């Protein structure tokens, strides 16, 4: 397993757990989506996996190595994890290229430049304007830039916190297509916390539904899309038989 | 009058060192060090104690630099387990502990009376030449500290420090070790304040526990806010402005019927009013923090 959590509990206030014993496995190069209602602990879950919120009990392992007690920077450098925070995650006054390079500040200079060229060359929306300020980009392009920056050190595991937040529907589709493309090119395992359940599950292999800090449902993404309970609660009330969901499921299958 | 002007300029240069050091911590990195006076005190008492034991003044300065850097690193490491607000309280506690040690360890520190008669590099030079020599030394030191601070804030290290201040989670997710960076900046900034403390002690030939009161730290915060927090030039000008206010307020009692014993309170009142005025009308200070300029090609 590439990323594994066992009986993870965490919280901010003494005696109150936000995560209540979460366990899951994520295989190499899988894409997993985490959905759940507001306050279910999705963001805390991601922060706990990344080491920003310490686990009270349980373990987190990456490629079989326990990293539960490691600080976030160590998870980035030693365990090859990458994290893309939600919104405001680019350095507006810096150029697009500088933003990408910021992701590899501890890489050797030549390798950093080569890697930045590679990533910027792959995405013309960024590469064609690499000397422009990052705050001149649209929401979707900023998100892509934040992901590219996270990819600089060639991570094994990529954690995304609501990457589609604030994007138009067309841009959301584009972004999720890009995530699939990144998985294929970078051989990276992706865990994505999302509100936009239909489109995120459509590009995922597996999914988790979190409720009150616990895994309420877990399974293949297409199965979750067809689950009436999930459909009712998280897919905007669309019954599984409606053409919208069916077309997505067909696409997945 | 010339002597007084030279004295004000010299003290302003000493406080510029103090302010530049705090600016690296609070202005650039966002570390609210409420016990900053401890670094000044370590430098000041190192010089005082070495002088008391017949050591060369330069040895006192060196001891102050080394000890303050170690103290800075230790205080920085406390940030590993403490949240920013608790860390700020701990820094205040460390400075107060240091002051109480100074008050109670009379054999070493002179106790509440402090250490007097400390010989400095220009102790044998009297009159205008002596005052000018001190001024030149302090201005040169302040200029060197300014160059060090500008270099540090302009390089990669400075950008990382600003990132820690603005987005600590993003900094960590980019692989930066937050505790290590904070420790590093404290270990570098503390000796600048310690040199200020040493020079101050050597200049006035005296150091006492009253110079380690928390008000000194808050006075330097005022200098940063007035000058422009996050801007090294602002730190220097803030120190100058506060010293001018301090110096100018001495003449108030010649104009207004202020009793001598109230003069220091009036001085603080004026500083408080100026601080409030700046916060309300120009919160970025005299010199706003410089952001890196880049060419924009759309």
XYZ file of C-alpha atoms in Angstrom:
551
model
C 0.000 0.000 0.000
C 1.237 3.476 -0.816
C -0.693 5.380 1.854
C -2.292 3.783 4.853
C -4.002 5.059 8.005
C -5.049 2.940 10.955
C -7.434 4.008 13.737
C -6.548 7.654 13.301
C -7.921 10.031 15.920
C -7.154 13.750 16.044
C -8.640 17.026 17.196
C -7.879 20.590 18.195
C -9.360 20.861 21.705
C -8.397 18.527 24.522
C -10.947 15.750 24.952
C -12.764 16.463 21.686
C -11.880 14.328 18.670
C -12.650 15.514 15.169
C -11.377 12.267 13.646
C -12.693 9.186 15.419
C -10.680 6.161 14.338
C -10.282 6.487 10.583
C -8.662 3.594 8.714
C -8.072 3.303 4.988
C -5.612 1.956 2.414
C -4.625 3.615 -0.813
C -2.798 1.537 -3.405
C 0.000 2.837 -5.607
C -1.234 5.261 -8.292
C -4.816 5.128 -7.145
C -7.023 8.203 -7.005
C -9.277 8.398 -3.965
C -11.938 10.979 -3.257
C -13.047 11.859 0.262
C -16.521 13.343 0.533
C -18.747 14.163 3.467
C -20.962 16.870 4.923
C -19.584 20.114 6.332
C -17.939 19.505 9.682
C -17.365 15.815 9.012
C -13.603 16.260 9.428
C -12.478 16.136 5.789
C -9.948 18.963 6.020
C -8.733 17.806 9.450
C -8.251 14.347 7.943
C -6.026 15.781 5.238
C -4.109 17.945 7.723
C -3.599 14.949 9.967
C -2.260 12.868 7.083
C 0.121 15.711 6.276
C 1.229 16.239 9.889
C -0.267 19.692 10.453
C -2.637 18.271 13.059
C -0.939 15.640 15.228
C -2.592 12.224 15.468
C -3.674 11.392 19.019
C -3.817 7.687 18.311
C -3.340 5.507 15.260
C -0.689 5.452 12.556
C -0.019 6.882 9.123
C 2.342 4.971 6.849
C 3.681 5.896 3.434
C 5.164 3.092 1.317
C 5.242 0.956 4.452
C 7.183 3.521 6.550
C 5.536 4.940 9.654
C 5.459 8.749 9.530
C 2.896 9.386 12.266
C 5.294 11.421 14.437
C 7.033 13.221 11.586
C 6.495 16.943 11.026
C 5.002 18.121 7.730
C 8.324 19.155 6.170
C 9.737 15.692 6.862
C 6.742 14.058 5.220
C 7.428 16.215 2.160
C 11.156 15.570 2.000
C 11.548 12.066 3.356
C 8.210 10.412 2.608
C 7.640 12.200 -0.687
C 4.218 13.559 0.144
C 2.829 16.760 -1.379
C -0.052 18.925 -0.257
C -2.051 21.538 -2.144
C -4.023 23.746 0.264
C -7.452 25.085 -0.591
C -7.593 28.578 -2.206
C -5.004 31.384 -1.898
C -2.288 28.869 -2.521
C -0.139 30.731 -5.041
C 2.227 33.665 -4.494
C 0.421 36.398 -6.406
C 3.244 38.957 -6.664
C 5.742 36.360 -7.898
C 5.996 35.148 -11.473
C 4.415 31.859 -12.542
C 7.863 30.362 -12.983
C 9.004 31.495 -9.537
C 5.877 29.935 -8.071
C 6.704 26.606 -9.668
C 10.339 26.849 -8.587
C 9.233 27.527 -5.018
C 8.133 23.918 -4.845
C 11.700 22.721 -5.323
C 13.674 25.126 -3.175
C 15.707 22.366 -1.623
C 16.434 20.675 -4.975
C 19.798 21.240 -6.707
C 19.555 24.369 -8.845
C 20.032 22.672 -12.227
C 17.544 19.935 -11.458
C 15.062 22.512 -10.206
C 15.282 24.530 -13.417
C 14.986 21.394 -15.563
C 11.950 20.222 -13.621
C 10.307 23.665 -13.831
C 10.893 23.658 -17.620
C 9.330 20.202 -17.843
C 6.192 21.141 -15.910
C 5.752 24.531 -17.546
C 6.273 22.953 -20.978
C 3.580 20.414 -20.261
C 0.917 23.003 -19.428
C 0.908 25.835 -21.979
C -1.621 27.820 -19.927
C 1.265 28.356 -17.500
C 4.326 27.870 -19.674
C 3.332 30.438 -22.308
C 3.108 33.125 -19.627
C 5.713 31.929 -17.184
C 7.092 35.418 -16.544
C 3.673 36.922 -15.797
C 2.571 37.499 -12.228
C 0.678 34.600 -10.727
C -2.168 36.878 -9.667
C -2.924 37.494 -13.343
C -4.099 33.872 -13.690
C -7.704 32.661 -13.567
C -8.924 30.484 -10.683
C -8.429 27.241 -12.602
C -4.957 28.234 -13.767
C -3.979 29.138 -10.210
C -5.086 25.726 -9.040
C -3.036 24.127 -11.817
C -0.066 26.264 -10.792
C -0.408 25.152 -7.151
C -0.510 21.517 -8.267
C 2.550 21.984 -10.508
C 4.434 23.553 -7.601
C 3.554 20.553 -5.433
C 4.767 18.216 -8.191
C 8.222 19.823 -8.386
C 10.015 17.328 -6.097
C 8.297 14.363 -7.843
C 6.128 13.258 -4.935
C 4.712 9.755 -4.536
C 1.530 10.921 -2.808
C -0.432 14.047 -3.689
C -3.037 15.391 -1.230
C -5.509 17.908 -2.652
C -7.788 20.000 -0.450
C -10.899 20.895 -2.459
C -9.071 21.709 -5.703
C -12.300 22.669 -7.498
C -13.383 25.254 -4.897
C -14.490 28.455 -6.594
C -14.139 27.156 -10.169
C -16.737 27.279 -12.942
C -18.212 23.890 -14.039
C -16.174 23.873 -17.260
C -12.967 24.553 -15.332
C -13.830 21.827 -12.811
C -14.022 19.234 -15.599
C -10.726 20.493 -17.001
C -9.084 20.297 -13.591
C -10.159 16.728 -12.910
C -9.010 15.686 -16.385
C -5.658 17.232 -15.504
C -5.516 15.225 -12.257
C -6.008 12.006 -14.214
C -3.305 13.132 -16.643
C -0.942 13.899 -13.751
C -1.481 10.448 -12.252
C -0.571 8.856 -15.585
C 2.508 10.991 -16.223
C 3.880 11.266 -12.695
C 2.903 7.827 -11.354
C 1.538 9.590 -8.311
C -1.076 8.422 -5.817
C -3.787 11.034 -5.303
C -6.080 11.652 -2.343
C -8.584 14.397 -2.955
C -10.993 15.964 -0.481
C -13.882 17.369 -2.510
C -17.317 18.937 -2.251
C -17.858 18.379 -5.952
C -18.568 14.686 -5.429
C -19.892 13.647 -8.861
C -16.975 14.890 -10.924
C -14.341 13.926 -8.389
C -15.698 10.395 -7.982
C -15.962 10.133 -11.762
C -12.166 10.338 -12.104
C -11.402 8.353 -8.932
C -10.762 4.664 -8.388
C -12.150 4.650 -4.903
C -14.040 6.858 -2.518
C -14.640 7.400 1.177
C -17.611 9.053 2.829
C -16.737 10.671 6.146
C -19.439 11.352 8.709
C -18.582 12.746 12.157
C -14.942 11.846 11.760
C -15.578 8.227 10.858
C -15.586 6.311 7.602
C -19.298 5.800 6.974
C -18.889 4.272 3.511
C -15.942 3.092 1.499
C -15.742 1.458 -1.883
C -15.126 1.726 -5.585
C -15.934 5.194 -6.890
C -18.573 3.964 -9.360
C -20.283 2.003 -6.575
C -20.472 5.108 -4.408
C -21.908 7.035 -7.343
C -24.694 4.452 -7.587
C -25.309 4.274 -3.840
C -28.768 5.784 -3.161
C -27.703 7.149 0.221
C -24.621 8.859 -1.209
C -26.653 10.114 -4.123
C -29.238 11.618 -1.809
C -26.764 13.272 0.519
C -23.813 14.291 -1.635
C -24.768 14.224 -5.298
C -27.304 17.014 -5.060
C -30.192 14.583 -4.528
C -29.821 13.088 -7.985
C -31.194 9.520 -7.971
C -28.705 6.973 -9.278
C -30.987 6.227 -12.226
C -30.916 9.786 -13.617
C -29.100 10.315 -16.905
C -26.585 12.715 -15.282
C -25.277 10.132 -12.830
C -25.635 7.239 -15.296
C -23.524 9.043 -17.877
C -20.805 9.625 -15.303
C -20.965 6.004 -14.132
C -20.798 4.748 -17.700
C -17.795 6.926 -18.247
C -16.096 5.437 -15.194
C -16.938 1.856 -16.101
C 24.034 71.398 23.270
C 26.321 69.699 20.742
C 27.211 67.088 23.333
C 23.520 66.436 23.899
C 22.875 66.090 20.145
C 25.788 63.654 19.847
C 24.438 61.698 22.805
C 20.941 61.474 21.224
C 22.392 60.363 17.876
C 24.599 57.747 19.560
C 21.730 56.294 21.605
C 19.533 56.320 18.462
C 22.195 54.268 16.649
C 22.333 51.817 19.568
C 18.548 51.454 19.502
C 18.704 51.011 15.728
C 20.684 47.804 16.403
C 18.043 46.763 18.898
C 15.225 47.548 16.435
C 16.887 45.868 13.435
C 17.213 42.711 15.480
C 13.538 42.735 16.477
C 12.529 43.546 12.913
C 14.129 40.314 11.687
C 12.065 38.392 14.224
C 8.741 40.228 14.493
C 8.692 42.210 11.262
C 10.011 39.713 8.760
C 9.250 36.368 10.408
C 6.180 37.318 12.441
C 7.652 36.089 15.722
C 6.211 38.167 18.548
C 9.199 38.192 20.846
C 7.976 40.075 23.916
C 11.220 39.255 25.694
C 13.540 40.806 23.141
C 15.194 42.864 25.878
C 16.774 39.610 27.134
C 19.191 39.617 24.165
C 20.082 43.250 24.830
C 20.553 42.335 28.501
C 22.814 39.381 27.721
C 25.076 41.649 25.672
C 24.990 44.429 28.246
C 25.729 42.202 31.233
C 28.371 40.197 29.366
C 30.273 43.423 28.839
C 29.617 44.511 32.417
C 30.689 41.229 34.012
C 33.783 40.833 31.834
C 34.776 44.404 32.667
C 34.163 43.745 36.376
C 36.667 40.893 36.186
C 39.230 42.980 34.364
C 38.630 41.501 30.904
C 39.011 43.424 27.650
C 35.840 45.121 26.415
C 36.028 43.220 23.143
C 35.879 39.937 25.052
C 32.664 41.142 26.711
C 31.130 41.868 23.310
C 32.141 38.434 22.000
C 30.742 36.655 25.051
C 27.485 38.570 24.595
C 27.280 37.601 20.916
C 27.853 33.899 21.597
C 25.590 33.624 24.664
C 22.754 35.594 23.052
C 22.931 33.464 19.919
C 22.658 30.310 22.023
C 19.796 31.822 24.027
C 18.079 32.769 20.763
C 18.431 29.215 19.459
C 17.002 27.772 22.685
C 14.053 30.179 22.624
C 13.517 29.340 18.955
C 13.391 25.615 19.719
C 10.568 26.286 22.184
C 8.459 27.136 19.138
C 8.483 23.459 18.222
C 5.909 22.629 20.856
C 4.321 26.019 21.571
C 1.737 27.870 19.517
C 2.702 31.432 18.494
C 0.752 33.167 21.276
C 2.082 30.893 24.020
C 5.572 31.281 22.619
C 5.224 35.078 22.891
C 4.289 34.733 26.573
C 7.240 32.410 27.198
C 9.670 34.934 25.677
C 8.379 37.551 28.121
C 8.837 35.058 30.969
C 12.416 34.286 29.867
C 13.312 37.989 29.858
C 11.751 38.509 33.283
C 13.598 35.457 34.651
C 16.843 36.905 33.341
C 16.101 40.245 35.010
C 15.305 38.556 38.332
C 18.534 36.555 38.141
C 20.392 39.818 37.538
C 18.691 41.431 40.561
C 19.355 38.502 42.887
C 22.839 37.390 41.815
C 24.522 40.426 43.310
C 28.033 38.920 43.393
C 28.020 38.384 39.668
C 25.840 41.231 38.407
C 25.998 43.921 41.050
C 22.375 43.211 42.029
C 19.874 46.085 42.018
C 22.718 48.631 41.946
C 24.099 47.180 38.726
C 27.682 47.480 37.503
C 29.273 50.895 37.073
C 32.617 52.244 35.957
C 32.801 49.963 32.919
C 35.661 50.920 30.650
C 34.941 51.096 26.922
C 37.140 51.582 23.851
C 37.063 55.385 24.114
C 37.063 55.758 27.887
C 40.392 57.525 27.822
C 39.234 59.979 25.145
C 37.407 62.898 26.718
C 35.371 65.815 25.404
C 34.096 66.229 21.861
C 36.592 63.734 20.406
C 35.270 61.031 22.738
C 31.630 61.759 21.901
C 32.388 61.795 18.178
C 34.316 58.529 18.429
C 31.347 56.853 20.115
C 28.955 58.229 17.534
C 31.093 56.973 14.653
C 31.433 53.524 16.237
C 27.679 53.189 16.878
C 26.720 54.471 13.432
C 29.175 52.065 11.788
C 27.752 49.163 13.819
C 24.175 50.183 12.958
C 25.141 50.426 9.274
C 26.724 46.973 9.396
C 23.641 45.543 11.111
C 21.475 47.203 8.468
C 23.529 45.606 5.697
C 23.314 42.197 7.375
C 19.547 42.555 7.831
C 19.059 43.745 4.240
C 21.137 40.874 2.889
C 19.257 38.312 4.969
C 15.819 39.633 4.042
C 16.706 40.008 0.370
C 17.962 36.481 -0.108
C 16.120 33.177 -0.286
C 16.239 32.914 3.515
C 14.279 36.171 3.854
C 11.598 34.997 1.440
C 11.195 31.805 3.420
C 10.867 33.837 6.636
C 8.127 35.955 5.074
C 6.379 32.796 3.927
C 6.513 31.460 7.494
C 4.903 34.687 8.647
C 2.137 34.715 6.042
C 1.413 31.024 5.353
C 3.132 28.658 7.786
C 1.140 25.653 6.543
C 2.073 26.367 2.946
C 5.710 26.807 3.996
C 5.741 23.391 5.650
C 4.024 21.802 2.672
C 6.838 23.160 0.500
C 9.288 21.260 2.699
C 10.471 24.072 4.976
C 11.271 23.116 8.545
C 9.401 25.830 10.426
C 11.102 25.304 13.797
C 14.571 25.205 12.262
C 13.995 28.429 10.319
C 12.662 30.197 13.415
C 15.624 28.971 15.447
C 17.994 30.163 12.758
C 16.520 33.669 12.584
C 16.601 34.028 16.375
C 20.202 32.806 16.538
C 21.151 35.398 13.916
C 19.040 38.294 15.217
C 19.881 37.931 18.914
C 23.598 38.833 18.558
C 22.651 42.090 16.806
C 20.664 43.125 19.886
C 23.460 41.846 22.134
C 26.010 44.047 20.361
C 23.598 46.935 20.965
C 23.476 46.033 24.657
C 27.271 45.775 24.896
C 27.869 49.097 23.175
C 25.207 50.784 25.299
C 26.877 49.534 28.484
C 30.340 50.536 27.354
C 29.078 53.947 26.245
C 27.324 54.935 29.455
C 29.771 52.900 31.614
C 26.909 51.374 33.544
C 24.339 48.602 33.386
C 21.517 47.935 35.843
C 18.406 45.734 35.980
C 16.155 48.677 35.126
C 17.506 48.505 31.587
C 15.979 45.018 31.294
C 12.389 46.009 32.047
C 9.715 44.793 29.565
C 8.983 48.430 28.659
C 12.252 48.414 26.680
C 10.919 45.668 24.411
C 7.635 47.480 23.891
C 9.508 50.687 23.140
C 11.347 48.874 20.342
C 8.042 47.496 19.041
C 6.866 51.129 18.932
C 9.951 52.014 16.898
C 9.094 49.280 14.401
C 5.448 50.292 14.116
C 6.324 53.953 13.592
C 9.184 53.217 11.200
C 7.375 50.465 9.292
C 7.343 46.910 10.535
C 9.069 44.510 8.163
C 11.263 47.251 6.672
C 14.861 47.564 7.887
C 15.054 51.210 6.946
C 11.857 51.721 8.942
C 13.465 50.102 11.976
C 16.385 52.558 11.832
C 14.148 55.592 11.318
C 11.746 54.418 14.009
C 14.635 54.307 16.479
C 15.647 57.811 15.456
C 12.096 59.195 15.756
C 11.590 57.721 19.224
C 14.928 59.034 20.421
C 14.085 62.485 19.063
C 10.755 62.365 20.907
C 12.562 61.301 24.064
C 15.140 64.038 23.662
C 12.581 66.685 22.736
C 10.325 65.883 25.664
C 13.148 66.864 28.049
C 12.570 70.470 27.040
C 8.822 70.316 27.677
C 9.296 71.165 31.310
C 10.914 74.429 30.223
C 7.680 75.337 28.417
C 5.006 73.671 30.547
C 4.876 73.418 34.339
C 5.687 69.690 34.489
C 7.249 68.449 37.746
C 10.600 66.657 37.346
C 9.272 63.378 38.741
C 6.525 63.315 36.070
C 8.865 63.942 33.133
C 9.439 60.258 32.284
C 5.692 59.546 32.411
C 5.012 62.464 30.087
C 7.663 61.097 27.728
C 5.909 57.724 27.594
C 2.564 59.457 27.149
C 3.892 61.290 24.100
C 5.297 58.053 22.665
C 1.901 56.421 23.249
C 0.088 59.256 21.492
C 2.444 59.138 18.512
C 2.033 55.357 18.332
C -1.767 55.667 18.395
C -1.667 58.367 15.736
C 0.461 56.164 13.462
C -1.737 53.113 13.974
C -4.822 55.133 13.083
C -3.498 57.119 10.156
C -0.488 55.267 8.790
C -0.488 51.673 10.064
C 2.216 50.656 7.592
C 4.607 53.149 9.256
C 6.974 55.650 7.674
C 8.424 53.031 5.334
C 6.056 50.271 4.270
C 7.496 46.789 3.886
C 9.190 46.351 0.517
C 7.853 43.626 -1.720
C 9.955 42.131 -4.440
C 9.329 43.767 -7.802
C 9.207 41.613 -10.907
C 8.782 42.372 -14.585
C 5.288 41.571 -15.702
C 4.816 40.207 -19.202
C 1.178 39.450 -19.770
